Amino acid sequence: MISGPSGVGKSTVVAGLRERREFGFSVSATTRPPRPGEVDGVHYHFLGPEEFEERRRRGWFLEWADYGGHRYGTPREPVEAALAAGSDLLLDIENQGALAVKEALPEAITIFLLPPDRETLEQRLRGRADTSEADVARRLAVADRQITEARRTYDWLVTNDDVDAAIERIDRILAASERTP
Ligand code: ADP
Ligand code: 5GP
């Protein structure tokens, strides 16, 4: 599982990691509207709040969380299928969800991506240019809390200073875990 404050570079790092390693990617469901370039069923399953709630009640989610005024959830079925097949699966989820999954599946590896510093995080959030000013402020406010919490609870903290260097570090963490069953 990979987590980190909004704008730290999770999507960028995950895309690079997928070019290097074979693993499935868990497509989450969310009630937030798609950003430019995001494709339904690829980046997220974009659901209305009623549909999300209905699926939640049916037990369709392995875990779900409220984040930035929207709901996010991991569909249960693809995770169970990957586990049964013995294949690797990567989840890009926030702290609360990652801890819930870790509790259910202790063998899962939790990696938290850190920004080099707060100013850089702010620049990246703004640089994405698809997040409103109110969202930027809200996401920066939760970032501090998330980082403090992650230092206590995550298996690994990786700083995303340079994208390739961050990908390399994560690749090594995953390679090391393969050698110790
Ligand atoms: P997240 O998925 O964590 O919200 P993104 O992957 O969308 O973050 O990245 C946010 C912005 O920061 C994007 O514009 C991306 O190109 C840029 N970015 C990501 N990683 C780096 C890096 N190591 N150095 C500079 N810019 C980066
Ligand atoms: P964004 O809206 O920027 O794509 O994602 C916001 C936050 O939601 C990120 O921290 C991301 O990791 C998290 N997230 C995405 N999908 C899920 C999910 O299925 N469950 C949980 N708990 N968090 C998710």
GROMACS .gro file of C-alpha atoms in nm, residues 5-68:
model
   64
    5PRO     CA    1  -0.039   1.368   0.149
    6SER     CA    2  -0.233   1.484  -0.152
    7GLY     CA    3   0.006   1.622  -0.415
    8VAL     CA    4   0.317   1.448  -0.280
    9GLY     CA    5   0.344   1.249  -0.604
   10LYS     CA    6   0.173   0.914  -0.535
   11SER     CA    7   0.018   0.879  -0.883
   12THR     CA    8   0.345   0.979  -1.049
   13VAL     CA    9   0.551   0.733  -0.846
   14VAL     CA   10   0.298   0.452  -0.889
   15ALA     CA   11   0.298   0.501  -1.267
   16GLY     CA   12   0.678   0.473  -1.272
   17LEU     CA   13   0.676   0.170  -1.046
   18ARG     CA   14   0.431  -0.008  -1.275
   19GLU     CA   15   0.674   0.026  -1.564
   20ARG     CA   16   0.931  -0.157  -1.361
   21ARG     CA   17   0.736  -0.428  -1.179
   22GLU     CA   18   0.447  -0.661  -1.246
   23PHE     CA   19   0.159  -0.590  -1.013
   24GLY     CA   20  -0.208  -0.522  -1.025
   25PHE     CA   21  -0.344  -0.186  -0.920
   26SER     CA   22  -0.655  -0.167  -0.706
   27VAL     CA   23  -0.900   0.074  -0.869
   28SER     CA   24  -1.086   0.246  -0.585
   29ALA     CA   25  -1.434   0.388  -0.593
   30THR     CA   26  -1.487   0.754  -0.509
   31THR     CA   27  -1.766   1.009  -0.492
   32ARG     CA   28  -1.536   1.295  -0.597
   33PRO     CA   29  -1.571   1.421  -0.954
   34PRO     CA   30  -1.310   1.311  -1.210
   35ARG     CA   31  -1.013   1.543  -1.270
   36PRO     CA   32  -0.920   1.626  -1.628
   37GLY     CA   33  -0.773   1.317  -1.790
   38GLU     CA   34  -0.911   1.072  -1.535
   39VAL     CA   35  -1.099   0.779  -1.685
   40ASP     CA   36  -1.385   0.595  -1.513
   41GLY     CA   37  -1.281   0.239  -1.431
   42VAL     CA   38  -0.912   0.317  -1.484
   43HIS     CA   39  -0.818   0.580  -1.225
   44TYR     CA   40  -1.130   0.536  -1.013
   45HIS     CA   41  -1.481   0.401  -1.032
   46PHE     CA   42  -1.665   0.732  -1.011
   47LEU     CA   43  -1.988   0.680  -0.817
   48GLY     CA   44  -2.267   0.904  -0.694
   49PRO     CA   45  -2.309   0.922  -0.315
   50GLU     CA   46  -2.622   0.699  -0.321
   51GLU     CA   47  -2.453   0.431  -0.529
   52PHE     CA   48  -2.147   0.443  -0.301
   53GLU     CA   49  -2.364   0.409   0.008
   54GLU     CA   50  -2.558   0.122  -0.144
   55ARG     CA   51  -2.239  -0.070  -0.224
   56ARG     CA   52  -2.097   0.006   0.118
   57ARG     CA   53  -2.406  -0.144   0.280
   58ARG     CA   54  -2.379  -0.453   0.064
   59GLY     CA   55  -2.024  -0.508   0.195
   60TRP     CA   56  -1.870  -0.436  -0.147
   61PHE     CA   57  -1.577  -0.250   0.013
   62LEU     CA   58  -1.283  -0.400   0.198
   63GLU     CA   59  -1.243  -0.059   0.362
   64TRP     CA   60  -1.368   0.291   0.300
   65ALA     CA   61  -1.295   0.640   0.434
   66ASP     CA   62  -1.409   1.002   0.418
   67TYR     CA   63  -1.142   1.227   0.278
   68GLY     CA   64  -1.157   1.593   0.175
   0.00000   0.00000   0.00000
